[in-house]
Short mmCIF file of C-alpha atoms and ligand atoms in Angstrom, two decimals:
data_model
loop_
_atom_site.label_atom_id
_atom_site.label_comp_id
_atom_site.label_asym_id
_atom_site.label_seq_id
_atom_site.Cartn_x
_atom_site.Cartn_y
_atom_site.Cartn_z
CA MET F 1 61.30 195.65 -17.62
CA THR F 2 60.93 196.05 -13.85
CA THR F 3 59.13 193.50 -11.66
CA THR F 4 56.18 195.87 -11.20
CA LEU F 5 55.60 196.15 -14.94
CA GLN F 6 55.95 192.38 -15.44
CA ASP F 7 53.30 192.01 -12.70
CA SER F 8 50.91 194.55 -14.21
CA ALA F 9 47.46 193.26 -15.14
CA PHE F 10 48.12 194.16 -18.79
CA VAL F 11 51.40 192.23 -19.17
CA ARG F 12 50.03 189.27 -17.17
CA ALA F 13 46.86 189.04 -19.28
CA ALA F 14 48.95 189.29 -22.45
CA ARG F 15 50.97 186.30 -21.21
CA GLY F 16 47.83 184.35 -20.29
CA LEU F 17 48.50 184.59 -16.52
CA PRO F 18 45.80 185.11 -13.87
CA VAL F 19 44.88 188.78 -13.24
CA PRO F 20 43.10 190.65 -10.42
CA HIS F 21 40.91 192.42 -13.02
CA THR F 22 40.69 192.47 -16.81
CA PRO F 23 43.11 195.12 -18.07
CA VAL F 24 41.79 197.73 -20.51
CA TRP F 25 43.29 200.27 -22.91
CA PHE F 26 41.97 201.75 -26.16
CA MET F 27 43.52 201.92 -29.59
CA ARG F 28 43.75 205.66 -30.45
CA GLN F 29 43.15 206.56 -26.80
CA ALA F 30 45.51 209.50 -27.32
CA GLY F 31 43.85 211.69 -29.90
CA ARG F 32 41.04 213.92 -30.99
CA SER F 33 38.42 212.61 -28.55
CA LEU F 34 40.34 214.48 -25.81
CA PRO F 35 40.02 218.28 -25.52
CA GLU F 36 43.47 218.43 -23.89
CA TYR F 37 44.88 216.69 -26.99
CA ARG F 38 43.19 219.13 -29.40
CA LYS F 39 44.56 222.00 -27.33
CA ILE F 40 48.18 220.86 -27.26
CA ARG F 41 48.13 219.90 -30.97
CA ALA F 42 46.74 223.28 -32.10
CA GLY F 43 49.06 224.68 -34.76
CA VAL F 44 51.48 221.72 -34.62
CA GLY F 45 51.56 219.27 -37.55
CA MET F 46 51.02 215.57 -36.82
CA LEU F 47 54.50 214.46 -37.94
CA GLU F 48 56.13 217.34 -36.13
CA SER F 49 54.33 216.44 -32.90
CA CYS F 50 55.57 212.83 -33.24
CA ARG F 51 59.16 214.15 -33.45
CA ARG F 52 58.96 216.26 -30.28
CA PRO F 53 59.64 214.11 -27.19
CA ASP F 54 58.02 216.72 -24.89
CA LEU F 55 54.75 216.58 -26.87
CA VAL F 56 54.89 212.79 -27.29
CA THR F 57 55.30 212.41 -23.53
CA GLU F 58 52.43 214.73 -22.65
CA ILE F 59 50.02 213.32 -25.26
CA THR F 60 50.82 209.71 -24.31
CA LEU F 61 50.13 210.50 -20.63
CA GLN F 62 46.82 212.33 -21.24
CA PRO F 63 44.54 209.26 -21.54
CA VAL F 64 46.30 207.51 -18.64
CA ARG F 65 45.60 210.47 -16.36
CA ARG F 66 42.05 210.94 -17.54
CA HIS F 67 40.78 207.38 -17.91
CA GLY F 68 43.04 205.32 -15.64
CA VAL F 69 43.67 202.80 -18.42
CA ASP F 70 45.97 199.83 -17.71
CA ALA F 71 48.45 200.66 -20.46
CA ALA F 72 49.70 203.68 -22.36
CA ILE F 73 50.40 203.56 -26.10
CA LEU F 74 53.23 205.64 -27.45
CA PHE F 75 51.98 208.67 -29.38
CA SER F 76 53.39 208.23 -32.88
CA ASP F 77 52.13 206.93 -36.23
CA ILE F 78 52.81 203.91 -38.42
CA VAL F 79 54.33 206.15 -41.11
CA VAL F 80 56.84 207.85 -38.75
CA PRO F 81 59.62 205.31 -39.49
CA LEU F 82 58.97 205.62 -43.25
CA ALA F 83 59.38 209.40 -43.09
CA ALA F 84 62.49 208.88 -40.94
CA ALA F 85 63.86 206.50 -43.60
CA GLY F 86 63.54 209.27 -46.19
CA VAL F 87 60.06 208.79 -47.73
CA ASP F 88 58.50 212.15 -48.62
CA LEU F 89 55.09 211.97 -46.91
CA ASP F 90 52.72 213.91 -44.73
CA ILE F 91 49.83 213.03 -42.41
CA VAL F 92 46.89 215.10 -43.58
CA ALA F 93 44.18 215.85 -41.01
CA GLY F 94 40.96 213.99 -41.82
CA THR F 95 42.65 211.94 -44.58
CA GLY F 96 45.67 210.12 -43.17
CA PRO F 97 49.13 209.47 -44.65
CA VAL F 98 49.78 210.93 -48.13
CA VAL F 99 52.93 209.91 -50.02
CA ALA F 100 54.40 212.45 -52.50
CA GLU F 101 55.92 209.88 -54.88
CA PRO F 102 54.19 206.50 -54.54
CA ILE F 103 56.34 203.37 -54.87
CA ARG F 104 55.60 201.56 -58.13
CA THR F 105 58.90 200.37 -59.68
CA ALA F 106 62.03 198.39 -58.82
CA ALA F 107 63.97 201.66 -58.71
CA ASP F 108 61.46 203.08 -56.20
CA VAL F 109 61.88 200.00 -54.00
CA ALA F 110 65.67 200.15 -54.25
CA ARG F 111 65.60 203.70 -52.84
CA LEU F 112 63.60 202.70 -49.73
CA GLY F 113 65.47 202.47 -46.42
CA PRO F 114 67.21 201.22 -44.44
CA LEU F 115 66.18 202.89 -41.19
CA GLU F 116 69.07 203.55 -38.79
CA PRO F 117 68.23 203.70 -35.07
CA SER F 118 69.65 207.23 -34.99
CA ASP F 119 67.01 208.30 -37.56
CA VAL F 120 64.40 207.87 -34.81
CA GLY F 121 66.43 209.15 -31.86
CA TYR F 122 63.41 211.26 -30.83
CA VAL F 123 61.38 208.07 -30.34
CA ASP F 124 64.10 206.58 -28.14
CA GLU F 125 64.17 209.82 -26.14
CA ALA F 126 60.37 210.00 -25.78
CA VAL F 127 60.16 206.41 -24.49
CA ARG F 128 62.96 207.07 -21.98
CA LEU F 129 61.08 210.15 -20.72
CA LEU F 130 57.80 208.26 -20.53
CA VAL F 131 58.81 205.10 -18.68
CA PRO F 132 59.64 206.83 -15.35
CA GLU F 133 56.62 209.16 -15.69
CA LEU F 134 54.32 206.16 -16.18
CA GLY F 135 55.66 204.24 -13.18
CA ALA F 136 53.57 201.08 -12.75
CA THR F 137 51.63 201.64 -16.01
CA PRO F 138 53.15 199.71 -18.92
CA LEU F 139 53.92 201.49 -22.20
CA ILE F 140 53.03 199.81 -25.50
CA GLY F 141 55.26 200.48 -28.49
CA PHE F 142 53.95 199.90 -31.99
CA ALA F 143 54.60 199.82 -35.71
CA GLY F 144 52.74 199.18 -38.93
CA ALA F 145 53.07 195.73 -40.52
CA PRO F 146 54.55 195.39 -44.03
CA PHE F 147 51.21 194.95 -45.85
CA THR F 148 49.55 198.01 -44.33
CA LEU F 149 52.68 200.16 -44.81
CA ALA F 150 53.05 198.91 -48.41
CA SER F 151 49.43 199.85 -49.12
CA TYR F 152 50.10 203.50 -48.20
CA LEU F 153 53.38 203.59 -50.14
CA ILE F 154 51.96 202.01 -53.30
CA GLU F 155 48.54 203.73 -53.33
CA GLY F 156 50.03 207.07 -52.26
CA GLY F 157 47.39 207.41 -49.53
CA PRO F 158 44.38 205.67 -48.00
CA SER F 159 42.43 203.32 -50.28
CA ARG F 160 39.17 201.42 -50.22
CA THR F 161 40.07 198.85 -52.86
CA TYR F 162 43.89 198.46 -52.65
CA LEU F 163 43.88 198.07 -56.43
CA LYS F 164 47.45 199.27 -57.04
CA THR F 165 48.70 197.33 -54.03
CA LYS F 166 47.08 194.13 -55.26
CA ALA F 167 48.22 194.80 -58.84
CA MET F 168 51.83 194.72 -57.62
CA MET F 169 51.23 191.80 -55.26
CA TYR F 170 49.67 189.57 -57.94
CA GLY F 171 51.36 191.01 -61.03
CA GLU F 172 54.93 191.53 -59.82
CA PRO F 173 55.34 189.20 -56.84
CA ASP F 174 59.15 189.52 -56.81
CA LEU F 175 58.91 193.29 -56.58
CA TRP F 176 56.20 192.96 -53.91
CA HIS F 177 58.38 190.65 -51.80
CA ALA F 178 61.40 192.95 -52.25
CA LEU F 179 59.34 195.89 -50.98
CA CYS F 180 57.94 193.96 -48.01
CA THR F 181 61.40 192.63 -47.14
CA ARG F 182 62.64 196.22 -46.82
CA LEU F 183 59.55 197.26 -44.87
CA ALA F 184 60.01 194.35 -42.44
CA GLU F 185 63.58 195.51 -41.72
CA ILE F 186 62.47 199.13 -41.18
CA THR F 187 59.69 197.95 -38.85
CA LEU F 188 62.01 195.64 -36.94
CA THR F 189 64.51 198.45 -36.38
CA PHE F 190 61.73 200.82 -35.27
CA LEU F 191 60.36 198.29 -32.75
CA ARG F 192 63.84 197.38 -31.47
CA VAL F 193 64.50 201.06 -30.73
CA GLN F 194 61.29 201.22 -28.70
CA ILE F 195 62.06 197.98 -26.84
CA GLY F 196 65.63 199.10 -26.16
CA ALA F 197 64.27 202.33 -24.66
CA GLY F 198 61.93 200.43 -22.33
CA VAL F 199 58.45 199.69 -23.73
CA SER F 200 56.70 196.76 -21.98
CA ALA F 201 54.90 195.35 -25.06
CA VAL F 202 54.61 195.98 -28.78
CA GLN F 203 51.65 195.99 -31.15
CA LEU F 204 52.10 195.32 -34.85
CA PHE F 205 49.20 196.97 -36.70
CA ASP F 206 48.21 195.26 -39.95
CA SER F 207 45.03 197.31 -40.04
CA TRP F 208 44.15 196.65 -43.67
CA ALA F 209 45.14 192.97 -44.00
CA GLY F 210 41.41 192.12 -43.94
CA ALA F 211 41.37 193.01 -47.65
CA LEU F 212 43.01 189.63 -48.36
CA SER F 213 41.93 185.98 -48.50
CA GLU F 214 43.66 183.61 -46.12
CA ALA F 215 45.59 181.96 -48.96
CA ASP F 216 46.91 185.29 -50.26
CA TYR F 217 47.67 186.49 -46.73
CA ARG F 218 49.73 183.34 -46.16
CA ARG F 219 51.56 183.65 -49.47
CA TYR F 220 52.20 187.39 -49.71
CA VAL F 221 52.05 188.81 -46.20
CA LEU F 222 52.59 186.30 -43.41
CA PRO F 223 56.32 185.66 -44.12
CA HIS F 224 57.08 189.38 -43.77
CA SER F 225 55.05 189.90 -40.60
CA ALA F 226 56.63 186.70 -39.24
CA ARG F 227 60.07 188.16 -39.93
CA VAL F 228 59.16 191.17 -37.74
CA LEU F 229 57.47 189.25 -34.91
CA GLY F 230 60.02 186.43 -35.03
CA GLY F 231 62.84 188.97 -34.88
CA LEU F 232 61.46 190.07 -31.50
CA ALA F 233 61.00 186.58 -30.06
CA ASP F 234 63.91 187.01 -27.63
CA ALA F 235 63.07 190.61 -26.68
CA GLY F 236 61.10 189.56 -23.59
CA VAL F 237 57.99 191.66 -24.29
CA PRO F 238 54.54 190.42 -25.38
CA ARG F 239 53.79 190.92 -29.08
CA ILE F 240 50.25 191.91 -30.09
CA HIS F 241 49.16 191.57 -33.72
CA PHE F 242 46.00 193.36 -34.89
CA GLY F 243 44.00 193.94 -38.04
CA VAL F 244 40.44 194.90 -39.02
CA GLY F 245 38.06 192.54 -40.84
CA THR F 246 40.38 189.61 -40.19
CA ALA F 247 37.88 186.90 -39.18
CA VAL F 248 39.33 184.49 -41.76
CA LEU F 249 42.92 185.51 -40.93
CA LEU F 250 42.97 185.20 -37.13
CA LYS F 251 44.66 181.79 -37.10
CA ALA F 252 47.30 182.85 -39.63
CA MET F 253 47.94 186.13 -37.82
CA GLY F 254 48.59 184.19 -34.62
CA GLU F 255 50.96 181.90 -36.51
CA ALA F 256 52.91 184.96 -37.66
CA GLY F 257 54.38 185.02 -34.15
CA ALA F 258 52.00 186.94 -31.90
CA ASP F 259 51.48 186.33 -28.19
CA VAL F 260 48.19 188.24 -28.35
CA VAL F 261 45.87 188.50 -31.36
CA GLY F 262 43.76 191.65 -31.65
CA VAL F 263 40.19 190.94 -32.77
CA ASP F 264 37.77 193.43 -34.32
CA TRP F 265 34.10 193.60 -33.26
CA ARG F 266 32.83 191.17 -35.92
CA THR F 267 34.10 187.98 -34.26
CA PRO F 268 33.07 187.01 -30.72
CA LEU F 269 36.20 186.52 -28.58
CA ALA F 270 35.33 182.94 -27.61
CA GLU F 271 35.00 182.06 -31.29
CA ALA F 272 38.27 183.88 -32.05
CA THR F 273 40.04 181.74 -29.47
CA THR F 274 38.82 178.50 -31.04
CA LEU F 275 40.38 179.72 -34.30
CA ILE F 276 43.60 181.10 -32.81
CA GLY F 277 44.28 178.26 -30.39
CA PRO F 278 44.77 177.84 -26.64
CA ASP F 279 48.30 179.28 -26.37
CA LYS F 280 47.54 182.92 -27.25
CA ALA F 281 45.69 185.70 -25.48
CA VAL F 282 43.21 187.92 -27.30
CA GLN F 283 42.60 191.67 -27.30
CA GLY F 284 39.36 193.45 -28.05
CA ASN F 285 36.66 193.88 -29.12
CA LEU F 286 33.82 196.30 -28.37
CA ASP F 287 32.57 198.05 -31.52
CA PRO F 288 33.81 201.67 -31.21
CA ALA F 289 30.41 202.78 -32.59
CA ILE F 290 28.63 201.30 -29.54
CA LEU F 291 30.10 204.16 -27.47
CA PHE F 292 27.57 206.43 -29.21
CA ALA F 293 24.61 204.43 -27.85
CA PRO F 294 22.93 205.03 -24.45
CA TRP F 295 25.05 203.95 -21.47
CA GLU F 296 22.81 200.91 -20.73
CA VAL F 297 23.71 199.53 -24.17
CA VAL F 298 27.42 200.28 -23.71
CA ALA F 299 27.36 198.50 -20.32
CA ARG F 300 25.45 195.49 -21.64
CA GLU F 301 27.79 195.05 -24.63
CA ALA F 302 30.93 195.60 -22.53
CA LYS F 303 29.75 192.89 -20.10
CA ARG F 304 29.14 190.57 -23.04
CA VAL F 305 32.71 191.15 -24.26
CA LEU F 306 34.03 190.54 -20.73
CA ALA F 307 32.03 187.30 -20.45
CA GLU F 308 33.35 186.09 -23.81
CA GLY F 309 36.85 187.05 -22.69
CA LYS F 310 36.51 184.60 -19.79
CA ALA F 311 36.46 181.78 -22.35
CA THR F 312 39.93 182.75 -23.68
CA PRO F 313 43.44 182.01 -22.33
CA GLY F 314 43.94 185.72 -21.59
CA HIS F 315 41.92 188.84 -22.33
CA VAL F 316 43.01 192.45 -22.76
CA PHE F 317 39.86 194.57 -23.09
CA ASN F 318 39.95 197.06 -25.96
CA LEU F 319 37.74 198.33 -28.75
CA GLY F 320 37.53 196.42 -32.02
CA HIS F 321 39.31 199.36 -33.72
CA GLY F 322 40.40 202.86 -32.73
CA VAL F 323 38.43 205.42 -30.72
CA MET F 324 36.42 207.64 -33.08
CA PRO F 325 37.36 211.32 -32.75
CA GLU F 326 33.74 212.26 -31.92
CA THR F 327 33.58 209.89 -28.91
CA ASP F 328 32.55 211.41 -25.57
CA PRO F 329 35.66 210.91 -23.40
CA ASP F 330 33.51 210.54 -20.26
CA VAL F 331 32.03 207.35 -21.75
CA LEU F 332 35.55 205.95 -22.10
CA THR F 333 36.33 206.75 -18.45
CA ARG F 334 33.09 205.09 -17.36
CA LEU F 335 33.90 202.05 -19.49
CA VAL F 336 37.31 201.68 -17.82
CA ASP F 337 35.59 201.73 -14.41
CA LEU F 338 33.07 199.12 -15.58
CA VAL F 339 35.81 196.79 -16.84
CA HIS F 340 37.74 197.17 -13.58
CA THR F 341 34.78 196.50 -11.30
CA ALA F 342 32.64 194.07 -13.34
O1 CP3 O 1 46.55 206.47 -29.09
C1 CP3 O 1 47.11 205.74 -29.94
O2 CP3 O 1 46.57 204.72 -30.40
C2 CP3 O 1 48.52 206.07 -30.37
C3 CP3 O 1 48.65 206.83 -31.53
C4 CP3 O 1 48.43 206.27 -32.94
C5 CP3 O 1 48.24 207.15 -34.01
N1 CP3 O 1 48.26 206.43 -35.17
C6 CP3 O 1 48.10 208.60 -33.87
C7 CP3 O 1 47.35 209.33 -34.93
C8 CP3 O 1 48.50 204.97 -33.46
C9 CP3 O 1 48.65 203.65 -32.73
C10 CP3 O 1 48.38 205.10 -34.87
C11 CP3 O 1 48.48 203.96 -35.81
C12 CP3 O 1 47.98 204.11 -37.18
N2 CP3 O 1 48.14 205.15 -38.04
C13 CP3 O 1 47.32 203.08 -37.88
C14 CP3 O 1 47.01 201.73 -37.31
C15 CP3 O 1 45.85 201.82 -36.37
C16 CP3 O 1 44.52 201.86 -37.06
O3 CP3 O 1 43.81 202.87 -36.86
O4 CP3 O 1 44.19 200.92 -37.77
C17 CP3 O 1 47.03 203.55 -39.17
C18 CP3 O 1 46.30 202.81 -40.26
C19 CP3 O 1 47.57 204.87 -39.27
C20 CP3 O 1 47.54 205.78 -40.43
C21 CP3 O 1 46.79 207.01 -40.08
N3 CP3 O 1 47.34 208.08 -39.40
C22 CP3 O 1 45.41 207.27 -40.23
C23 CP3 O 1 44.42 206.37 -40.95
C24 CP3 O 1 45.14 208.52 -39.63
C25 CP3 O 1 43.80 209.21 -39.44
C26 CP3 O 1 43.53 210.30 -40.38
C27 CP3 O 1 42.51 211.26 -39.77
O5 CP3 O 1 42.87 212.43 -39.58
O6 CP3 O 1 41.39 210.82 -39.45
C28 CP3 O 1 46.37 209.00 -39.13
C29 CP3 O 1 46.58 210.26 -38.38
C30 CP3 O 1 46.67 210.08 -36.92
N4 CP3 O 1 47.50 209.20 -36.29
C31 CP3 O 1 45.97 210.82 -35.94
C32 CP3 O 1 46.40 210.36 -34.69
C33 CP3 O 1 46.00 210.87 -33.33
C34 CP3 O 1 44.97 211.93 -36.24
C35 CP3 O 1 45.72 213.16 -36.66
C36 CP3 O 1 45.50 214.34 -35.76
O7 CP3 O 1 45.15 214.20 -34.57
O8 CP3 O 1 45.73 215.45 -36.28
#
């Protein structure tokens, strides 16, 4: 990473260093809220667009140009490395990832992976195109954490209850751990490719870990996420770890090896920091639904989040989860300006 990127407000805040202004980016900032995104994606499937470095580059740059955010996030998806490792899946618009043959047995697990770096050569290429285009704006790489990836593979698609996932976790713990061990290796390879190509930080999304108690998270999930985050300890880039509904898991998620813990909108940042401890920065946590309220409310709530962020060792402003597709993009631009000038 160049000196400029190390000195960026985003990387400094992630490391808990003083910053000239609070850095801000948005989960799902590249996506359906932007008309230019909808235009370029017309007629191109989601997975196909993730495999085309020209499209990945353009889509990743769109929110940086429009909003002036402090970081870009690579346009991809958490299931891209699974598809690259041979899993038959698709990303269905309005639904999410759908797996043709869900993983349920030891034979299914034995067929999964490994991922070779050359399987995701298009990701390496896209990052190498993006880094010079972005200049002083850092690029965030990302991957899905073993639990969240396992939930899609076992359920066969999105789930509200994670019944089949939990049935394997509790009923066949050896099989569960074998699956997550393979997923951790796939994820580690995917993140190492992105770091090798030049990303300035990585985010490990365990979006659905909030379905678990702390005890079960520690027993069934933490060791596998720790394998991923620990495997990147010497990579020299900040590691962000995020999930939704994780109020009781924040401490454990930090212990998994994160430098920055992502917090959803349910937990005030100052309270999150008392749970996570004084040696980690936090990221978040404006409720994405607040962006549909009048601007006065958005501004008031954003200032509250900023004030709470002052009581943490480092604050990267973000939403508490991804941008909703129906969000007015002008509100996002205005929010970036507010965070920069508040
Ligand atoms: O801007 C960014 O944040 C980068 C792009 C990004 C996408 N997916 C693009 C995408 C990122 C970081 C992800 C991660 C991802 N994918 C997560 C973790 C983040 C989170 O939201 O908790 C998860 C759980 C997935 C799985 C997934 N993929 C879902 C639930 C969906 C939404 C389904 C839908 O259509 O509403 C997808 C598809 C997807 N991934 C879209 C985008 C822009 C929408 C598809 C489209 O635009 O056609």
